[in-house]
Amino acid sequence: MPAIGQSMPRAASRRMVAGGGRYLDDHAARGEWHVAFLRSPFPHARFTLDTAPARALPGVEAVLLAADLAAVCRPWQTTSASFPGLVSPAQTPLADGRATWQGEPVAMILAASRAIAEDAAEAIAADWTELPAITSPEAALAPGAPLVHPGLADNRAWGQEWRRGEPEAAFAEAALVVEERLVFTRHTGVALEPRGAVAEWDGGTLMLRLSHQMPHQMRLHLAEQLDLAVNRVRVICGDVGGGFGLKMHVYQDEMAVAAACRLLSRPLRWVADRMESLMADIHAREHVVQARMAVDAQGMITAMEIDDLQGLGAVSIYPRSSTVEAMSLLRVVGAPYRFAHALGRTTCVLQNKVPTGQYRGVGAPIGCAVTERLVEKAARARGEDSWQFRTRNLLRADEMPRISAFGAALHGLHHHTAMDQAAALIDLPALRAEIAAGRAAGRVLGLGVAVTVEFTASGPAIYGPAGVGVAATDTVVVTLEPTGELSAQASISEIGQGITQGLAQVLADAVGVPASAVQVGAGDTASSPHGGGAWASRGAAIGGEAAWGAGRLLRTQLLEGAAALLQAAPDSLDIRDGAITDAAGVPRMTLAALARTMLFRGHEMPQGVTPGLSATYQYRREADPTLANNGVHAALVEIDPLTGLVRVLRYWMVGDCGRVLNPLLVDGQYRGGVATGIGEALLEACRYDQETGQFMSGTLADYLLPMAPDIPDITLGHVETPYPGSVLGAKGAGESGTCGAPAAVLNAVNDALAAASGGAVTEMPIHPMAVLRALGAMA
Amino acid sequence: MTPARFAYLRPDTLGEALAVLAREGEGATPLAGGQSLMPMMAMRMARPALLLDLNRVAGLDGIAVVEGALHIGAMARHATVLAHPLVAAHAPLLPLALREVAHPAIRNRGTLGGSLCLADPAAELPACMLALDATLVLANRAGERGVAAVDFFQGLYATARRADELLVRVEIPLSPGWSPWFAETARRHGDYALAGLAMMCRREAGRITALRIAFLGVEAAPRRLPEVEAAILDSADAAALLPRLLSPLHAEEAPAAWRLHLAQVLLRRAMIGEGRHAAA
Ligand SMILES: Cc1cc2nc3c(=O)[nH]c(=O)nc-3n(C[C@H](O)[C@H](O)[C@H](O)COP(=O)(O)OP(=O)(O)OC[C@H]3O[C@@H](n4cnc5c(N)ncnc54)[C@H](O)[C@@H]3O)c2cc1C
């Protein structure tokens, strides 16, 4: 039985669940000093620091400032050919005299313990002069607004206009135009394991342990900034307790640890605490969107227009640029539907807030929410069931491949199949009857639907032309051990999503061994090959192909060796269940025996035959810049009309991520993604004081994550449309849940409100007070 | 998030503990379950010079009926109180409220005394003490004094406890014929309440003839609201009085206007719960 497609538990699960995970903080370096940062308590301030009182504390080894690290670390600045004219100032590990966001590191203390380092951070005599701070994106654009950085012309960082067809004419001719302004409050990803860095300097080599998604990318950045030969830098990402996009970027604090280690040749350890994580990890998805949709008399969408204002934070994050989120948002607008005319305006502004970055789903959850809210509004305005409105407007499978009006490449999407499956899974008639009965009994119930298109597994065409050093190809190296097992190293990284299990199953089938005999490692640049790591849901779609390619190469080599030994033609042999067999499957020799011969008894091998026990395969997808996938989400919510609280009672998701390598892994990703999206819709918000700009969500008592009781049962369905351009045909799955859930919940709440009062909410997360206002129950 | 430096003492007897407090005064901070104090220390919002660990002090966690009152020791854990038969029999308001306090792991460590001495405005137990008309018994080296719950809670995290005193127990008068009502609203189960209401009332021939109510999460500290109680006894719309009487707390996620709204909702629900007004 093939391993691909089987629900196999992750090999690492048992160890993780039993507390055997070895995360960044579990690795101590002999003689290490502990690091704490003094961070700016203000969103924008000039400062001078007197470090003498801190240095005088027993146990304090050094206090470093911007100038100290400047001696060993070059500044970095985000530029991208995708974002011509991008305004994003250079960054250094520590702010120099002026902090531009609350939480920006300004001084670094090295001490015998973290507690002493924190004592010292308090002891630094800091003289802060508060400067006017910009937090709201709209205020950033106001004429005469204070500048986020001195010397800027204004706070605008980047913008673009997108136009296809004749949108103005389409809107002028429309039978119906629906419009909405939607506000999305910042949120952040919360990984169980915080970021951190453990650095060692060993005779000219920097070894840096990070909790990061892309070890090779970081290795290159470190070499560049610290002026080291790249083969003098080793980055190790061991067990990583969650990434979600937080751990893709170059952070000042992590770079500071590396620079200080280089400067002082001492082992250093810094692990963010939860308060640092919430204030200094990237935030994401702060947008004010004005959008409209034109519909003709037949109920066909003809055009969409969107005006998106994005708050980037103090800089556009390095190296990918925070503006990627706005691009990703625009690409998703209207993507499931058929229309020809599009107008898009994107404006990205700087703010005195922590930088934003690519977080699970990037701009797609917003693009989907905007689209699906307008779809609901249009259907409602037509007095029509929105399911019907969708079915009519969704692109049929035979209308693809095509480029959407907002420029996205669509291929192989089966919306109608997914809709049918979702309708069956939900049992739509029964659910509608249940809702009607509940409403008749006074309950405030609503059903919300969202159709998603998501662009996963980005290929080289995304960052390559942008001139950004992000690898979109991935590599697997696989070796037959002398005992018959396979050991592999992947450039895809394991961040808890379980991809190494998926790759093990692919390798097992590619070579012909049981999955339990395959061990896949990742994350250490000293052993894993070059490649992209974990981003854009690429593990199965790109890493899977690399694993397949490596496995097939190795299989060919092994058959060549076996054929020579057995005096048979290679194509008369097969490898099954760890043994060389004849074509009929009769075992001829075990792989262990073959490997031993090849390795230890080379003298027995026929002349000229040295096929090798290792194979390397680098996979590069040449066609299709991204792999589009699709899904249908539905949420049933209940509103407590007295308190405004919303509960998601049930949730359904049908996804098509192409070939499913391991249903357990995909289901886990779908469910986790939906939980992320429900949190985004109802709870999670990075709040700032409107007057002072102070960050108000600095603990997990203030930043509300969904907890187990807040997440309902999630019923999943799968449509499997393999991507035809690859061997395995997998597409991305890790962010799909997040892309659709905010839209489904928003629509469900508005469905309930429409029935109860005719009101609506337009701000995410949906605050109970907004619900009460929409119900007319509160002023 | 590591605590500032502190000294640590873990006495075995109440006498030793009180002696330390007499000597150190405000410099010493008692440690009960640590579920509030330890995070505050980790954030350096609390910086005790000396941490006085009460967890080995004998005799502070008893639960018993003594002379017409239910006594609960300050070190009784939330989980113990929640499940105790004497509490179920004589102060059934407490299990109703404790179900809403945090999560099981926190309730295994957190104590009644810790919650009352912390006096978090959103905590359930302080409001319950008012509704139960409890007396809080404080001890110092000189002896004990009882403070009525209405006098104990004095503002945001402020109580009548003096620096040399420990809370040793609460005394809840037995109140046959009284019944409890408790409800609260929180964004997520187990969170501190945005608004909550603890109520005890006595009915005679279907009429409420006496009651005590206290809100939690709404104002800086729980207090009795005599005008509201009187309005309820008069069958008037008591909730309509709240905008004038309450000064709700404000936070970014939980603005004052919402808390006030929730307080009104809860009071109306309590009345429905008691079979009085049919108003929503
Ligand atoms: C995630 C989380 C959620 C929570 N949710 C809730 C909730 O919903 N509702 C709620 O009410 N609480 C909640 N809590 C707090 C919890 O109930 C605490 O246990 C309680 O508030 C304090 O009790 P403690 O025994 O842990 O006290 P500690 O944290 O040890 O002490 C608290 C304070 O009381 C003082 N103190 C303690 N005992 C005495 C004494 N005998 N005499 C004098 N002073 C004393 C201490 O010096 C300290 O100042 C939550 C806690 C957490 C971590």
PDB file of N, CA and C in Angstrom, chain A residues 296-346:
ATOM      1  N   ASP A 296     -24.910  43.248 -13.086  1.00  0.00           N
ATOM      2  CA  ASP A 296     -25.848  43.611 -14.152  1.00  0.00           C
ATOM      3  C   ASP A 296     -27.253  43.086 -13.836  1.00  0.00           C
ATOM      4  N   ALA A 297     -28.173  43.342 -14.750  1.00  0.00           N
ATOM      5  CA  ALA A 297     -29.570  43.009 -14.480  1.00  0.00           C
ATOM      6  C   ALA A 297     -29.780  41.502 -14.359  1.00  0.00           C
ATOM      7  N   GLN A 298     -28.875  40.729 -14.964  1.00  0.00           N
ATOM      8  CA  GLN A 298     -28.997  39.272 -14.865  1.00  0.00           C
ATOM      9  C   GLN A 298     -28.360  38.733 -13.585  1.00  0.00           C
ATOM     10  N   GLY A 299     -27.846  39.619 -12.790  1.00  0.00           N
ATOM     11  CA  GLY A 299     -27.221  39.164 -11.557  1.00  0.00           C
ATOM     12  C   GLY A 299     -25.802  38.681 -11.760  1.00  0.00           C
ATOM     13  N   MET A 300     -25.161  39.135 -12.817  1.00  0.00           N
ATOM     14  CA  MET A 300     -23.769  38.771 -13.037  1.00  0.00           C
ATOM     15  C   MET A 300     -22.873  39.927 -12.574  1.00  0.00           C
ATOM     16  N   ILE A 301     -21.840  39.561 -11.847  1.00  0.00           N
ATOM     17  CA  ILE A 301     -20.866  40.571 -11.439  1.00  0.00           C
ATOM     18  C   ILE A 301     -20.159  41.067 -12.698  1.00  0.00           C
ATOM     19  N   THR A 302     -20.023  42.385 -12.813  1.00  0.00           N
ATOM     20  CA  THR A 302     -19.311  42.893 -13.995  1.00  0.00           C
ATOM     21  C   THR A 302     -18.002  43.579 -13.630  1.00  0.00           C
ATOM     22  N   ALA A 303     -17.934  44.129 -12.414  1.00  0.00           N
ATOM     23  CA  ALA A 303     -16.715  44.859 -12.063  1.00  0.00           C
ATOM     24  C   ALA A 303     -16.544  44.916 -10.552  1.00  0.00           C
ATOM     25  N   MET A 304     -15.302  45.077 -10.134  1.00  0.00           N
ATOM     26  CA  MET A 304     -15.024  45.357  -8.721  1.00  0.00           C
ATOM     27  C   MET A 304     -13.999  46.466  -8.629  1.00  0.00           C
ATOM     28  N   GLU A 305     -14.161  47.245  -7.585  1.00  0.00           N
ATOM     29  CA  GLU A 305     -13.210  48.326  -7.334  1.00  0.00           C
ATOM     30  C   GLU A 305     -12.827  48.275  -5.866  1.00  0.00           C
ATOM     31  N   ILE A 306     -11.567  48.483  -5.597  1.00  0.00           N
ATOM     32  CA  ILE A 306     -11.128  48.462  -4.200  1.00  0.00           C
ATOM     33  C   ILE A 306     -10.072  49.522  -3.968  1.00  0.00           C
ATOM     34  N   ASP A 307     -10.238  50.186  -2.854  1.00  0.00           N
ATOM     35  CA  ASP A 307      -9.267  51.179  -2.426  1.00  0.00           C
ATOM     36  C   ASP A 307      -8.747  50.703  -1.077  1.00  0.00           C
ATOM     37  N   ASP A 308      -7.495  50.349  -1.013  1.00  0.00           N
ATOM     38  CA  ASP A 308      -6.942  49.717   0.201  1.00  0.00           C
ATOM     39  C   ASP A 308      -5.870  50.600   0.811  1.00  0.00           C
ATOM     40  N   LEU A 309      -6.057  50.907   2.068  1.00  0.00           N
ATOM     41  CA  LEU A 309      -5.040  51.652   2.816  1.00  0.00           C
ATOM     42  C   LEU A 309      -4.436  50.702   3.835  1.00  0.00           C
ATOM     43  N   GLN A 310      -3.136  50.491   3.746  1.00  0.00           N
ATOM     44  CA  GLN A 310      -2.469  49.538   4.648  1.00  0.00           C
ATOM     45  C   GLN A 310      -1.492  50.273   5.559  1.00  0.00           C
ATOM     46  N   GLY A 311      -1.534  49.954   6.829  1.00  0.00           N
ATOM     47  CA  GLY A 311      -0.540  50.460   7.778  1.00  0.00           C
ATOM     48  C   GLY A 311       0.614  49.483   7.850  1.00  0.00           C
ATOM     49  N   LEU A 312       1.800  49.932   7.521  1.00  0.00           N
ATOM     50  CA  LEU A 312       2.959  49.026   7.450  1.00  0.00           C
ATOM     51  C   LEU A 312       3.695  48.891   8.770  1.00  0.00           C
ATOM     52  N   GLY A 313       3.619  49.944   9.618  1.00  0.00           N
ATOM     53  CA  GLY A 313       4.534  50.001  10.745  1.00  0.00           C
ATOM     54  C   GLY A 313       5.685  50.931  10.413  1.00  0.00           C
ATOM     55  N   ALA A 314       6.707  50.911  11.262  1.00  0.00           N
ATOM     56  CA  ALA A 314       7.777  51.905  11.154  1.00  0.00           C
ATOM     57  C   ALA A 314       8.666  51.706   9.932  1.00  0.00           C
ATOM     58  N   VAL A 315       8.783  50.461   9.480  1.00  0.00           N
ATOM     59  CA  VAL A 315       9.516  50.188   8.239  1.00  0.00           C
ATOM     60  C   VAL A 315       8.766  49.085   7.507  1.00  0.00           C
ATOM     61  N   SER A 316       9.128  48.884   6.270  1.00  0.00           N
ATOM     62  CA  SER A 316       8.598  47.746   5.526  1.00  0.00           C
ATOM     63  C   SER A 316       9.571  46.600   5.776  1.00  0.00           C
ATOM     64  N   ILE A 317       9.061  45.522   6.314  1.00  0.00           N
ATOM     65  CA  ILE A 317       9.909  44.489   6.924  1.00  0.00           C
ATOM     66  C   ILE A 317      10.903  43.895   5.914  1.00  0.00           C
ATOM     67  N   TYR A 318      12.089  43.587   6.416  1.00  0.00           N
ATOM     68  CA  TYR A 318      13.163  43.043   5.611  1.00  0.00           C
ATOM     69  C   TYR A 318      13.124  41.521   5.655  1.00  0.00           C
ATOM     70  N   PRO A 319      13.366  40.816   4.570  1.00  0.00           N
ATOM     71  CA  PRO A 319      13.669  41.330   3.231  1.00  0.00           C
ATOM     72  C   PRO A 319      12.458  41.416   2.311  1.00  0.00           C
ATOM     73  N   ARG A 320      11.318  40.862   2.717  1.00  0.00           N
ATOM     74  CA  ARG A 320      10.237  40.669   1.735  1.00  0.00           C
ATOM     75  C   ARG A 320       9.397  41.904   1.491  1.00  0.00           C
ATOM     76  N   SER A 321       9.349  42.791   2.480  1.00  0.00           N
ATOM     77  CA  SER A 321       8.558  44.014   2.422  1.00  0.00           C
ATOM     78  C   SER A 321       7.108  43.765   2.866  1.00  0.00           C
ATOM     79  N   SER A 322       6.676  44.583   3.805  1.00  0.00           N
ATOM     80  CA  SER A 322       5.320  44.446   4.360  1.00  0.00           C
ATOM     81  C   SER A 322       4.256  44.698   3.311  1.00  0.00           C
ATOM     82  N   THR A 323       4.627  45.393   2.239  1.00  0.00           N
ATOM     83  CA  THR A 323       3.664  45.709   1.187  1.00  0.00           C
ATOM     84  C   THR A 323       3.182  44.467   0.440  1.00  0.00           C
ATOM     85  N   VAL A 324       3.906  43.357   0.612  1.00  0.00           N
ATOM     86  CA  VAL A 324       3.470  42.092  -0.009  1.00  0.00           C
ATOM     87  C   VAL A 324       2.025  41.784   0.391  1.00  0.00           C
ATOM     88  N   GLU A 325       1.674  42.169   1.608  1.00  0.00           N
ATOM     89  CA  GLU A 325       0.325  41.881   2.095  1.00  0.00           C
ATOM     90  C   GLU A 325      -0.737  42.583   1.248  1.00  0.00           C
ATOM     91  N   ALA A 326      -0.469  43.840   0.894  1.00  0.00           N
ATOM     92  CA  ALA A 326      -1.438  44.574   0.077  1.00  0.00           C
ATOM     93  C   ALA A 326      -1.531  43.967  -1.316  1.00  0.00           C
ATOM     94  N   MET A 327      -0.379  43.530  -1.852  1.00  0.00           N
ATOM     95  CA  MET A 327      -0.372  42.874  -3.168  1.00  0.00           C
ATOM     96  C   MET A 327      -1.190  41.590  -3.119  1.00  0.00           C
ATOM     97  N   SER A 328      -0.960  40.838  -2.055  1.00  0.00           N
ATOM     98  CA  SER A 328      -1.641  39.555  -1.892  1.00  0.00           C
ATOM     99  C   SER A 328      -3.145  39.785  -1.742  1.00  0.00           C
ATOM    100  N   LEU A 329      -3.488  40.854  -1.042  1.00  0.00           N
ATOM    101  CA  LEU A 329      -4.897  41.211  -0.861  1.00  0.00           C
ATOM    102  C   LEU A 329      -5.547  41.500  -2.215  1.00  0.00           C
ATOM    103  N   LEU A 330      -4.892  42.335  -2.987  1.00  0.00           N
ATOM    104  CA  LEU A 330      -5.456  42.782  -4.269  1.00  0.00           C
ATOM    105  C   LEU A 330      -5.669  41.590  -5.209  1.00  0.00           C
ATOM    106  N   ARG A 331      -4.698  40.683  -5.187  1.00  0.00           N
ATOM    107  CA  ARG A 331      -4.726  39.533  -6.083  1.00  0.00           C
ATOM    108  C   ARG A 331      -5.941  38.639  -5.802  1.00  0.00           C
ATOM    109  N   VAL A 332      -6.398  38.669  -4.550  1.00  0.00           N
ATOM    110  CA  VAL A 332      -7.476  37.765  -4.154  1.00  0.00           C
ATOM    111  C   VAL A 332      -8.850  38.377  -4.396  1.00  0.00           C
ATOM    112  N   VAL A 333      -8.894  39.693  -4.597  1.00  0.00           N
ATOM    113  CA  VAL A 333     -10.197  40.350  -4.719  1.00  0.00           C
ATOM    114  C   VAL A 333     -10.970  39.763  -5.899  1.00  0.00           C
ATOM    115  N   GLY A 334     -12.136  39.274  -5.604  1.00  0.00           N
ATOM    116  CA  GLY A 334     -13.014  38.739  -6.643  1.00  0.00           C
ATOM    117  C   GLY A 334     -12.507  37.489  -7.326  1.00  0.00           C
ATOM    118  N   ALA A 335     -11.434  36.896  -6.827  1.00  0.00           N
ATOM    119  CA  ALA A 335     -10.762  35.816  -7.571  1.00  0.00           C
ATOM    120  C   ALA A 335     -11.657  34.617  -7.892  1.00  0.00           C
ATOM    121  N   PRO A 336     -12.638  34.283  -7.063  1.00  0.00           N
ATOM    122  CA  PRO A 336     -13.452  33.121  -7.434  1.00  0.00           C
ATOM    123  C   PRO A 336     -14.445  33.415  -8.563  1.00  0.00           C
ATOM    124  N   TYR A 337     -14.638  34.681  -8.864  1.00  0.00           N
ATOM    125  CA  TYR A 337     -15.794  35.042  -9.695  1.00  0.00           C
ATOM    126  C   TYR A 337     -15.381  35.529 -11.078  1.00  0.00           C
ATOM    127  N   ARG A 338     -16.389  35.576 -11.947  1.00  0.00           N
ATOM    128  CA  ARG A 338     -16.185  35.913 -13.345  1.00  0.00           C
ATOM    129  C   ARG A 338     -16.554  37.380 -13.544  1.00  0.00           C
ATOM    130  N   PHE A 339     -15.607  38.232 -13.809  1.00  0.00           N
ATOM    131  CA  PHE A 339     -15.893  39.615 -14.194  1.00  0.00           C
ATOM    132  C   PHE A 339     -14.650  40.169 -14.864  1.00  0.00           C
ATOM    133  N   ALA A 340     -14.833  41.192 -15.668  1.00  0.00           N
ATOM    134  CA  ALA A 340     -13.738  41.613 -16.541  1.00  0.00           C
ATOM    135  C   ALA A 340     -13.128  42.948 -16.145  1.00  0.00           C
ATOM    136  N   HIS A 341     -13.846  43.738 -15.360  1.00  0.00           N
ATOM    137  CA  HIS A 341     -13.389  45.104 -15.129  1.00  0.00           C
ATOM    138  C   HIS A 341     -12.942  45.265 -13.677  1.00  0.00           C
ATOM    139  N   ALA A 342     -11.794  45.831 -13.522  1.00  0.00           N
ATOM    140  CA  ALA A 342     -11.242  45.938 -12.167  1.00  0.00           C
ATOM    141  C   ALA A 342     -10.508  47.257 -12.002  1.00  0.00           C
ATOM    142  N   LEU A 343     -10.674  47.824 -10.815  1.00  0.00           N
ATOM    143  CA  LEU A 343      -9.921  49.020 -10.469  1.00  0.00           C
ATOM    144  C   LEU A 343      -9.439  48.850  -9.033  1.00  0.00           C
ATOM    145  N   GLY A 344      -8.162  48.982  -8.842  1.00  0.00           N
ATOM    146  CA  GLY A 344      -7.630  48.822  -7.497  1.00  0.00           C
ATOM    147  C   GLY A 344      -6.646  49.924  -7.173  1.00  0.00           C
ATOM    148  N   ARG A 345      -6.727  50.427  -5.958  1.00  0.00           N
ATOM    149  CA  ARG A 345      -5.763  51.414  -5.509  1.00  0.00           C
ATOM    150  C   ARG A 345      -5.195  50.932  -4.180  1.00  0.00           C
ATOM    151  N   THR A 346      -3.906  50.904  -4.103  1.00  0.00           N
ATOM    152  CA  THR A 346      -3.247  50.465  -2.875  1.00  0.00           C
ATOM    153  C   THR A 346      -2.388  51.609  -2.363  1.00  0.00           C
TER     154      THR A 346
END
